């Protein structure tokens, strides 16, 4: 059974960098599509795609966040990471990592982590 | 930027059919998928590639996509189906979610 577990600080100060890790178990991040993704959800609101990372290192980011986001993968640790710089209160949300399955044009997110609440506040 | 539009809410009586729409420019030329999210839980994939059900998803969930509209249909809706539903598609290399639809079973 594939499991994803997000971890990181639950509280980040404004203007600082949000850093999260997603540990994957039950599957190698080098399997299936080799793509993994991050998605966030502010309280009471909808889902927002942040971006995706391929285990080769290639990335695609949401244009609205592109200037502040960096995603990477570590195949030796079987984990993913997300960094979001210059955070503001608007970045307060539950952050999810998820596995990307499928192929170009019809990728979908089949396994999700439980999510981690990150609050931006001084 | 590409946008997907969903009705904020849909209501259905138990045992009846619920239809949730997702509209976007030439959405039928793309593939749509649907996620179910219950309160306090992570989203769960219920339909991918327009009309395919992942293993473990009941047959009462079905999907279609044509023209500018993708539709999630739940036949014989049960109380356990009450949840938020999100459509999602890709615009080039960017994933786009609809705003979500709250399905109420009453």
PDB file of C-alpha atoms in Angstrom:
ATOM      1  CA  UNK A   1       0.000   0.000   0.000  1.00  0.00           C
ATOM      2  CA  UNK A   2       1.423   3.328  -1.061  1.00  0.00           C
ATOM      3  CA  UNK A   3       1.652   5.873   1.728  1.00  0.00           C
ATOM      4  CA  UNK A   4       2.748   9.486   1.644  1.00  0.00           C
ATOM      5  CA  UNK A   5       3.565  11.498   4.749  1.00  0.00           C
ATOM      6  CA  UNK A   6       4.136  15.239   4.739  1.00  0.00           C
ATOM      7  CA  UNK A   7       6.296  16.793   7.424  1.00  0.00           C
ATOM      8  CA  UNK A   8       7.718  20.167   8.307  1.00  0.00           C
ATOM      9  CA  UNK A   9       7.093  23.235  10.448  1.00  0.00           C
ATOM     10  CA  UNK A  10       3.468  23.985  11.126  1.00  0.00           C
ATOM     11  CA  UNK A  11       4.202  27.656  11.679  1.00  0.00           C
ATOM     12  CA  UNK A  12       6.247  29.911   9.410  1.00  0.00           C
ATOM     13  CA  UNK A  13       6.862  33.633   9.825  1.00  0.00           C
ATOM     14  CA  UNK A  14       5.922  36.048   7.053  1.00  0.00           C
ATOM     15  CA  UNK A  15       8.652  36.631   4.461  1.00  0.00           C
ATOM     16  CA  UNK A  16      10.385  33.386   5.426  1.00  0.00           C
ATOM     17  CA  UNK A  17      10.644  30.140   3.483  1.00  0.00           C
ATOM     18  CA  UNK A  18       8.202  27.280   3.884  1.00  0.00           C
ATOM     19  CA  UNK A  19       9.966  23.916   3.618  1.00  0.00           C
ATOM     20  CA  UNK A  20       8.140  20.598   3.539  1.00  0.00           C
ATOM     21  CA  UNK A  21       9.130  16.992   2.975  1.00  0.00           C
ATOM     22  CA  UNK A  22       7.012  14.129   1.717  1.00  0.00           C
ATOM     23  CA  UNK A  23       8.171  10.636   2.634  1.00  0.00           C
ATOM     24  CA  UNK A  24       6.918   7.892   0.335  1.00  0.00           C
ATOM     25  CA  UNK A  25       6.573   4.285   1.452  1.00  0.00           C
ATOM     26  CA  UNK A  26       5.215   1.214  -0.276  1.00  0.00           C
ATOM     27  CA  UNK A  27       6.476   2.429  -3.646  1.00  0.00           C
ATOM     28  CA  UNK A  28       9.649   3.741  -5.201  1.00  0.00           C
ATOM     29  CA  UNK A  29       9.441   7.324  -6.376  1.00  0.00           C
ATOM     30  CA  UNK A  30      11.240   6.036  -9.463  1.00  0.00           C
ATOM     31  CA  UNK A  31       8.274   3.896 -10.478  1.00  0.00           C
ATOM     32  CA  UNK A  32       5.077   4.489 -12.442  1.00  0.00           C
ATOM     33  CA  UNK A  33       5.058   7.932 -14.048  1.00  0.00           C
ATOM     34  CA  UNK A  34       7.992   9.147 -11.922  1.00  0.00           C
ATOM     35  CA  UNK A  35       6.028  12.353 -11.353  1.00  0.00           C
ATOM     36  CA  UNK A  36       4.974  13.586  -7.932  1.00  0.00           C
ATOM     37  CA  UNK A  37       2.979  16.650  -7.077  1.00  0.00           C
ATOM     38  CA  UNK A  38       2.162  19.181  -4.363  1.00  0.00           C
ATOM     39  CA  UNK A  39      -1.305  20.647  -3.875  1.00  0.00           C
ATOM     40  CA  UNK A  40      -2.599  23.001  -1.224  1.00  0.00           C
ATOM     41  CA  UNK A  41      -5.954  23.932   0.228  1.00  0.00           C
ATOM     42  CA  UNK A  42      -6.701  26.995   2.353  1.00  0.00           C
ATOM     43  CA  UNK A  43      -9.215  26.367   5.097  1.00  0.00           C
ATOM     44  CA  UNK A  44     -12.727  26.180   3.694  1.00  0.00           C
ATOM     45  CA  UNK A  45     -11.542  26.686   0.120  1.00  0.00           C
ATOM     46  CA  UNK A  46     -10.737  24.626  -2.931  1.00  0.00           C
ATOM     47  CA  UNK A  47      -7.676  22.791  -4.151  1.00  0.00           C
ATOM     48  CA  UNK A  48      -4.765  24.661  -5.727  1.00  0.00           C
ATOM     49  CA  UNK A  49      -2.093  22.834  -7.701  1.00  0.00           C
ATOM     50  CA  UNK A  50       1.391  24.018  -6.762  1.00  0.00           C
ATOM     51  CA  UNK A  51       3.473  21.982  -9.188  1.00  0.00           C
ATOM     52  CA  UNK A  52       4.993  18.626 -10.046  1.00  0.00           C
ATOM     53  CA  UNK A  53       8.459  17.140 -10.033  1.00  0.00           C
ATOM     54  CA  UNK A  54       9.887  14.287 -12.075  1.00  0.00           C
ATOM     55  CA  UNK A  55      12.553  12.109 -10.513  1.00  0.00           C
ATOM     56  CA  UNK A  56      14.873  13.271 -13.306  1.00  0.00           C
ATOM     57  CA  UNK A  57      14.657  16.725 -11.765  1.00  0.00           C
ATOM     58  CA  UNK A  58      12.371  18.366 -14.292  1.00  0.00           C
ATOM     59  CA  UNK A  59       9.574  20.471 -12.841  1.00  0.00           C
ATOM     60  CA  UNK A  60       6.380  22.266 -13.790  1.00  0.00           C
ATOM     61  CA  UNK A  61       4.922  24.926 -11.528  1.00  0.00           C
ATOM     62  CA  UNK A  62       1.677  26.812 -11.228  1.00  0.00           C
ATOM     63  CA  UNK A  63       2.363  30.102 -13.036  1.00  0.00           C
ATOM     64  CA  UNK A  64       0.923  32.019 -10.086  1.00  0.00           C
ATOM     65  CA  UNK A  65       3.551  30.546  -7.744  1.00  0.00           C
ATOM     66  CA  UNK A  66       6.385  29.836 -10.137  1.00  0.00           C
ATOM     67  CA  UNK A  67       8.660  32.644  -8.941  1.00  0.00           C
ATOM     68  CA  UNK A  68       8.595  31.378  -5.354  1.00  0.00           C
ATOM     69  CA  UNK A  69       8.464  27.565  -5.660  1.00  0.00           C
ATOM     70  CA  UNK A  70      11.166  24.933  -5.811  1.00  0.00           C
ATOM     71  CA  UNK A  71      10.458  21.205  -5.860  1.00  0.00           C
ATOM     72  CA  UNK A  72      12.931  18.368  -5.784  1.00  0.00           C
ATOM     73  CA  UNK A  73      13.141  14.636  -5.208  1.00  0.00           C
ATOM     74  CA  UNK A  74      15.665  12.445  -3.411  1.00  0.00           C
ATOM     75  CA  UNK A  75      15.591   8.916  -4.752  1.00  0.00           C
ATOM     76  CA  UNK A  76      18.036   7.672  -2.111  1.00  0.00           C
ATOM     77  CA  UNK A  77      15.627   8.718   0.635  1.00  0.00           C
ATOM     78  CA  UNK A  78      12.490   8.085  -1.426  1.00  0.00           C
ATOM     79  CA  UNK A  79      11.145  11.501  -0.601  1.00  0.00           C
ATOM     80  CA  UNK A  80      10.114  14.781  -2.127  1.00  0.00           C
ATOM     81  CA  UNK A  81      10.580  18.328  -0.990  1.00  0.00           C
ATOM     82  CA  UNK A  82       8.817  21.633  -1.450  1.00  0.00           C
ATOM     83  CA  UNK A  83      10.166  25.104  -0.786  1.00  0.00           C
ATOM     84  CA  UNK A  84       8.049  28.241  -1.017  1.00  0.00           C
ATOM     85  CA  UNK A  85       9.819  31.534  -0.439  1.00  0.00           C
ATOM     86  CA  UNK A  86       8.612  34.920   0.789  1.00  0.00           C
ATOM     87  CA  UNK A  87       5.454  33.524   2.343  1.00  0.00           C
ATOM     88  CA  UNK A  88       2.498  35.618   3.427  1.00  0.00           C
ATOM     89  CA  UNK A  89      -0.728  34.868   5.253  1.00  0.00           C
ATOM     90  CA  UNK A  90      -2.221  33.922   1.882  1.00  0.00           C
ATOM     91  CA  UNK A  91       0.045  30.863   1.879  1.00  0.00           C
ATOM     92  CA  UNK A  92      -1.639  29.472   4.983  1.00  0.00           C
ATOM     93  CA  UNK A  93      -3.137  26.160   3.912  1.00  0.00           C
ATOM     94  CA  UNK A  94      -3.096  22.401   4.209  1.00  0.00           C
ATOM     95  CA  UNK A  95      -0.344  21.151   1.928  1.00  0.00           C
ATOM     96  CA  UNK A  96      -0.664  17.750   0.270  1.00  0.00           C
ATOM     97  CA  UNK A  97       1.786  15.658  -1.665  1.00  0.00           C
ATOM     98  CA  UNK A  98       0.396  13.121  -4.113  1.00  0.00           C
ATOM     99  CA  UNK A  99       1.549  10.516  -6.598  1.00  0.00           C
ATOM    100  CA  UNK A 100       1.012  11.272 -10.274  1.00  0.00           C
ATOM    101  CA  UNK A 101      -0.140   8.364 -12.391  1.00  0.00           C
ATOM    102  CA  UNK A 102      -1.099   8.084 -16.040  1.00  0.00           C
ATOM    103  CA  UNK A 103       0.595   9.579 -19.065  1.00  0.00           C
ATOM    104  CA  UNK A 104       1.017  12.933 -20.748  1.00  0.00           C
ATOM    105  CA  UNK A 105      -2.367  14.523 -21.272  1.00  0.00           C
ATOM    106  CA  UNK A 106      -4.148  12.340 -18.757  1.00  0.00           C
ATOM    107  CA  UNK A 107      -2.107  12.396 -15.582  1.00  0.00           C
ATOM    108  CA  UNK A 108      -4.083  12.044 -12.377  1.00  0.00           C
ATOM    109  CA  UNK A 109      -3.368  11.959  -8.663  1.00  0.00           C
ATOM    110  CA  UNK A 110      -4.062   8.524  -7.257  1.00  0.00           C
ATOM    111  CA  UNK A 111      -2.447   8.506  -3.820  1.00  0.00           C
ATOM    112  CA  UNK A 112      -2.461  11.483  -1.459  1.00  0.00           C
ATOM    113  CA  UNK A 113      -0.788  12.211   1.835  1.00  0.00           C
ATOM    114  CA  UNK A 114      -2.847  13.150   4.859  1.00  0.00           C
ATOM    115  CA  UNK A 115      -1.825  16.765   4.489  1.00  0.00           C
ATOM    116  CA  UNK A 116      -0.018  19.158   6.785  1.00  0.00           C
ATOM    117  CA  UNK A 117      -1.395  22.458   7.994  1.00  0.00           C
ATOM    118  CA  UNK A 118       1.054  25.296   7.579  1.00  0.00           C
ATOM    119  CA  UNK A 119       0.174  28.624   9.156  1.00  0.00           C
ATOM    120  CA  UNK A 120       1.987  31.802   8.215  1.00  0.00           C
ATOM    121  CA  UNK A 121       1.987  34.162  11.156  1.00  0.00           C
ATOM    122  CA  UNK A 122       4.375  36.209  13.218  1.00  0.00           C
TER     123      UNK A 122
ATOM    124  CA  UNK B   1      -5.120  31.057 -17.709  1.00  0.00           C
ATOM    125  CA  UNK B   2      -7.401  28.069 -18.098  1.00  0.00           C
ATOM    126  CA  UNK B   3     -10.416  27.881 -15.802  1.00  0.00           C
ATOM    127  CA  UNK B   4     -12.820  25.133 -14.760  1.00  0.00           C
ATOM    128  CA  UNK B   5     -16.216  26.131 -13.390  1.00  0.00           C
ATOM    129  CA  UNK B   6     -18.389  24.002 -11.106  1.00  0.00           C
ATOM    130  CA  UNK B   7     -21.681  24.789  -9.380  1.00  0.00           C
ATOM    131  CA  UNK B   8     -21.037  25.533  -5.698  1.00  0.00           C
ATOM    132  CA  UNK B   9     -23.664  23.082  -4.535  1.00  0.00           C
ATOM    133  CA  UNK B  10     -25.869  20.247  -5.692  1.00  0.00           C
ATOM    134  CA  UNK B  11     -28.582  18.518  -3.702  1.00  0.00           C
ATOM    135  CA  UNK B  12     -29.983  15.039  -4.272  1.00  0.00           C
ATOM    136  CA  UNK B  13     -32.358  12.689  -2.495  1.00  0.00           C
ATOM    137  CA  UNK B  14     -31.058   9.293  -1.409  1.00  0.00           C
ATOM    138  CA  UNK B  15     -31.381   6.740  -4.181  1.00  0.00           C
ATOM    139  CA  UNK B  16     -31.632   9.383  -6.891  1.00  0.00           C
ATOM    140  CA  UNK B  17     -29.074  10.383  -9.501  1.00  0.00           C
ATOM    141  CA  UNK B  18     -26.723  13.289  -8.856  1.00  0.00           C
ATOM    142  CA  UNK B  19     -24.985  15.096 -11.691  1.00  0.00           C
ATOM    143  CA  UNK B  20     -22.117  17.495 -11.091  1.00  0.00           C
ATOM    144  CA  UNK B  21     -20.862  19.518 -14.029  1.00  0.00           C
ATOM    145  CA  UNK B  22     -17.490  21.040 -14.792  1.00  0.00           C
ATOM    146  CA  UNK B  23     -17.192  23.515 -17.629  1.00  0.00           C
ATOM    147  CA  UNK B  24     -14.137  24.793 -19.435  1.00  0.00           C
ATOM    148  CA  UNK B  25     -13.193  25.977 -22.881  1.00  0.00           C
ATOM    149  CA  UNK B  26     -12.950  22.912 -25.146  1.00  0.00           C
ATOM    150  CA  UNK B  27     -12.747  20.715 -22.081  1.00  0.00           C
ATOM    151  CA  UNK B  28     -13.805  17.764 -24.215  1.00  0.00           C
ATOM    152  CA  UNK B  29     -10.450  17.998 -25.993  1.00  0.00           C
ATOM    153  CA  UNK B  30      -8.721  17.314 -22.699  1.00  0.00           C
ATOM    154  CA  UNK B  31      -9.075  14.534 -20.151  1.00  0.00           C
ATOM    155  CA  UNK B  32     -10.999  15.229 -16.952  1.00  0.00           C
ATOM    156  CA  UNK B  33     -10.793  13.539 -13.603  1.00  0.00           C
ATOM    157  CA  UNK B  34     -12.763  13.884 -10.409  1.00  0.00           C
ATOM    158  CA  UNK B  35     -11.869  13.830  -6.731  1.00  0.00           C
ATOM    159  CA  UNK B  36     -14.086  13.322  -3.708  1.00  0.00           C
ATOM    160  CA  UNK B  37     -13.207  14.998  -0.426  1.00  0.00           C
ATOM    161  CA  UNK B  38     -15.027  14.381   2.827  1.00  0.00           C
ATOM    162  CA  UNK B  39     -14.590  16.706   5.816  1.00  0.00           C
ATOM    163  CA  UNK B  40     -11.218  16.342   7.470  1.00  0.00           C
ATOM    164  CA  UNK B  41      -9.958  13.911   4.828  1.00  0.00           C
ATOM    165  CA  UNK B  42      -7.617  14.056   1.878  1.00  0.00           C
ATOM    166  CA  UNK B  43      -9.125  14.081  -1.598  1.00  0.00           C
ATOM    167  CA  UNK B  44      -9.700  10.710  -3.225  1.00  0.00           C
ATOM    168  CA  UNK B  45      -9.711   9.970  -6.943  1.00  0.00           C
ATOM    169  CA  UNK B  46     -13.082   8.683  -8.154  1.00  0.00           C
ATOM    170  CA  UNK B  47     -12.835   9.133 -11.945  1.00  0.00           C
ATOM    171  CA  UNK B  48      -9.841   9.522 -14.257  1.00  0.00           C
ATOM    172  CA  UNK B  49      -9.391   9.840 -18.012  1.00  0.00           C
ATOM    173  CA  UNK B  50     -12.970  11.122 -18.308  1.00  0.00           C
ATOM    174  CA  UNK B  51     -14.808   7.933 -17.456  1.00  0.00           C
ATOM    175  CA  UNK B  52     -12.545   5.377 -15.792  1.00  0.00           C
ATOM    176  CA  UNK B  53     -13.030   4.255 -12.219  1.00  0.00           C
ATOM    177  CA  UNK B  54     -10.053   3.373 -10.012  1.00  0.00           C
ATOM    178  CA  UNK B  55     -10.117   0.058  -8.261  1.00  0.00           C
ATOM    179  CA  UNK B  56     -12.445   0.154  -5.286  1.00  0.00           C
ATOM    180  CA  UNK B  57     -14.672   2.960  -6.534  1.00  0.00           C
ATOM    181  CA  UNK B  58     -18.319   1.827  -6.709  1.00  0.00           C
ATOM    182  CA  UNK B  59     -19.945   1.405 -10.105  1.00  0.00           C
ATOM    183  CA  UNK B  60     -22.506   4.078  -9.239  1.00  0.00           C
ATOM    184  CA  UNK B  61     -19.801   6.661 -10.022  1.00  0.00           C
ATOM    185  CA  UNK B  62     -19.448   7.448 -13.720  1.00  0.00           C
ATOM    186  CA  UNK B  63     -18.046  10.235 -15.823  1.00  0.00           C
ATOM    187  CA  UNK B  64     -18.365  11.777 -19.256  1.00  0.00           C
ATOM    188  CA  UNK B  65     -16.702  14.628 -21.109  1.00  0.00           C
ATOM    189  CA  UNK B  66     -17.767  16.298 -24.325  1.00  0.00           C
ATOM    190  CA  UNK B  67     -17.734  19.757 -25.790  1.00  0.00           C
ATOM    191  CA  UNK B  68     -17.154  22.196 -22.974  1.00  0.00           C
ATOM    192  CA  UNK B  69     -18.578  20.112 -20.140  1.00  0.00           C
ATOM    193  CA  UNK B  70     -17.430  17.162 -18.078  1.00  0.00           C
ATOM    194  CA  UNK B  71     -19.999  15.493 -15.857  1.00  0.00           C
ATOM    195  CA  UNK B  72     -19.698  13.309 -12.792  1.00  0.00           C
ATOM    196  CA  UNK B  73     -22.795  11.183 -12.301  1.00  0.00           C
ATOM    197  CA  UNK B  74     -23.626   9.305  -9.142  1.00  0.00           C
ATOM    198  CA  UNK B  75     -26.439   6.818  -9.620  1.00  0.00           C
ATOM    199  CA  UNK B  76     -28.389   5.618  -6.629  1.00  0.00           C
ATOM    200  CA  UNK B  77     -26.739   8.236  -4.431  1.00  0.00           C
ATOM    201  CA  UNK B  78     -26.072   7.165  -0.877  1.00  0.00           C
ATOM    202  CA  UNK B  79     -25.631   9.221   2.266  1.00  0.00           C
ATOM    203  CA  UNK B  80     -21.947   8.290   2.270  1.00  0.00           C
ATOM    204  CA  UNK B  81     -21.533  10.134  -1.035  1.00  0.00           C
ATOM    205  CA  UNK B  82     -22.117  13.496   0.633  1.00  0.00           C
ATOM    206  CA  UNK B  83     -18.843  15.326   0.085  1.00  0.00           C
ATOM    207  CA  UNK B  84     -17.067  18.002  -1.912  1.00  0.00           C
ATOM    208  CA  UNK B  85     -16.215  17.052  -5.472  1.00  0.00           C
ATOM    209  CA  UNK B  86     -13.485  18.623  -7.585  1.00  0.00           C
ATOM    210  CA  UNK B  87     -12.881  18.266 -11.292  1.00  0.00           C
ATOM    211  CA  UNK B  88      -9.363  18.574 -12.663  1.00  0.00           C
ATOM    212  CA  UNK B  89      -7.770  18.785 -16.094  1.00  0.00           C
ATOM    213  CA  UNK B  90      -4.449  19.710 -17.616  1.00  0.00           C
ATOM    214  CA  UNK B  91      -3.715  22.824 -19.626  1.00  0.00           C
ATOM    215  CA  UNK B  92      -0.346  22.093 -21.214  1.00  0.00           C
ATOM    216  CA  UNK B  93       1.818  21.166 -18.222  1.00  0.00           C
ATOM    217  CA  UNK B  94      -0.350  22.885 -15.636  1.00  0.00           C
ATOM    218  CA  UNK B  95      -2.996  21.098 -13.584  1.00  0.00           C
ATOM    219  CA  UNK B  96      -6.190  23.043 -13.055  1.00  0.00           C
ATOM    220  CA  UNK B  97      -8.887  22.302 -10.491  1.00  0.00           C
ATOM    221  CA  UNK B  98     -12.474  23.414 -10.541  1.00  0.00           C
ATOM    222  CA  UNK B  99     -13.710  25.372  -7.549  1.00  0.00           C
ATOM    223  CA  UNK B 100     -15.481  22.363  -6.094  1.00  0.00           C
ATOM    224  CA  UNK B 101     -19.102  21.317  -5.630  1.00  0.00           C
ATOM    225  CA  UNK B 102     -20.647  20.445  -2.303  1.00  0.00           C
ATOM    226  CA  UNK B 103     -22.978  17.486  -2.763  1.00  0.00           C
ATOM    227  CA  UNK B 104     -25.725  17.299  -0.173  1.00  0.00           C
ATOM    228  CA  UNK B 105     -27.771  14.129   0.163  1.00  0.00           C
ATOM    229  CA  UNK B 106     -31.078  14.908   1.813  1.00  0.00           C
TER     230      UNK B 106
END
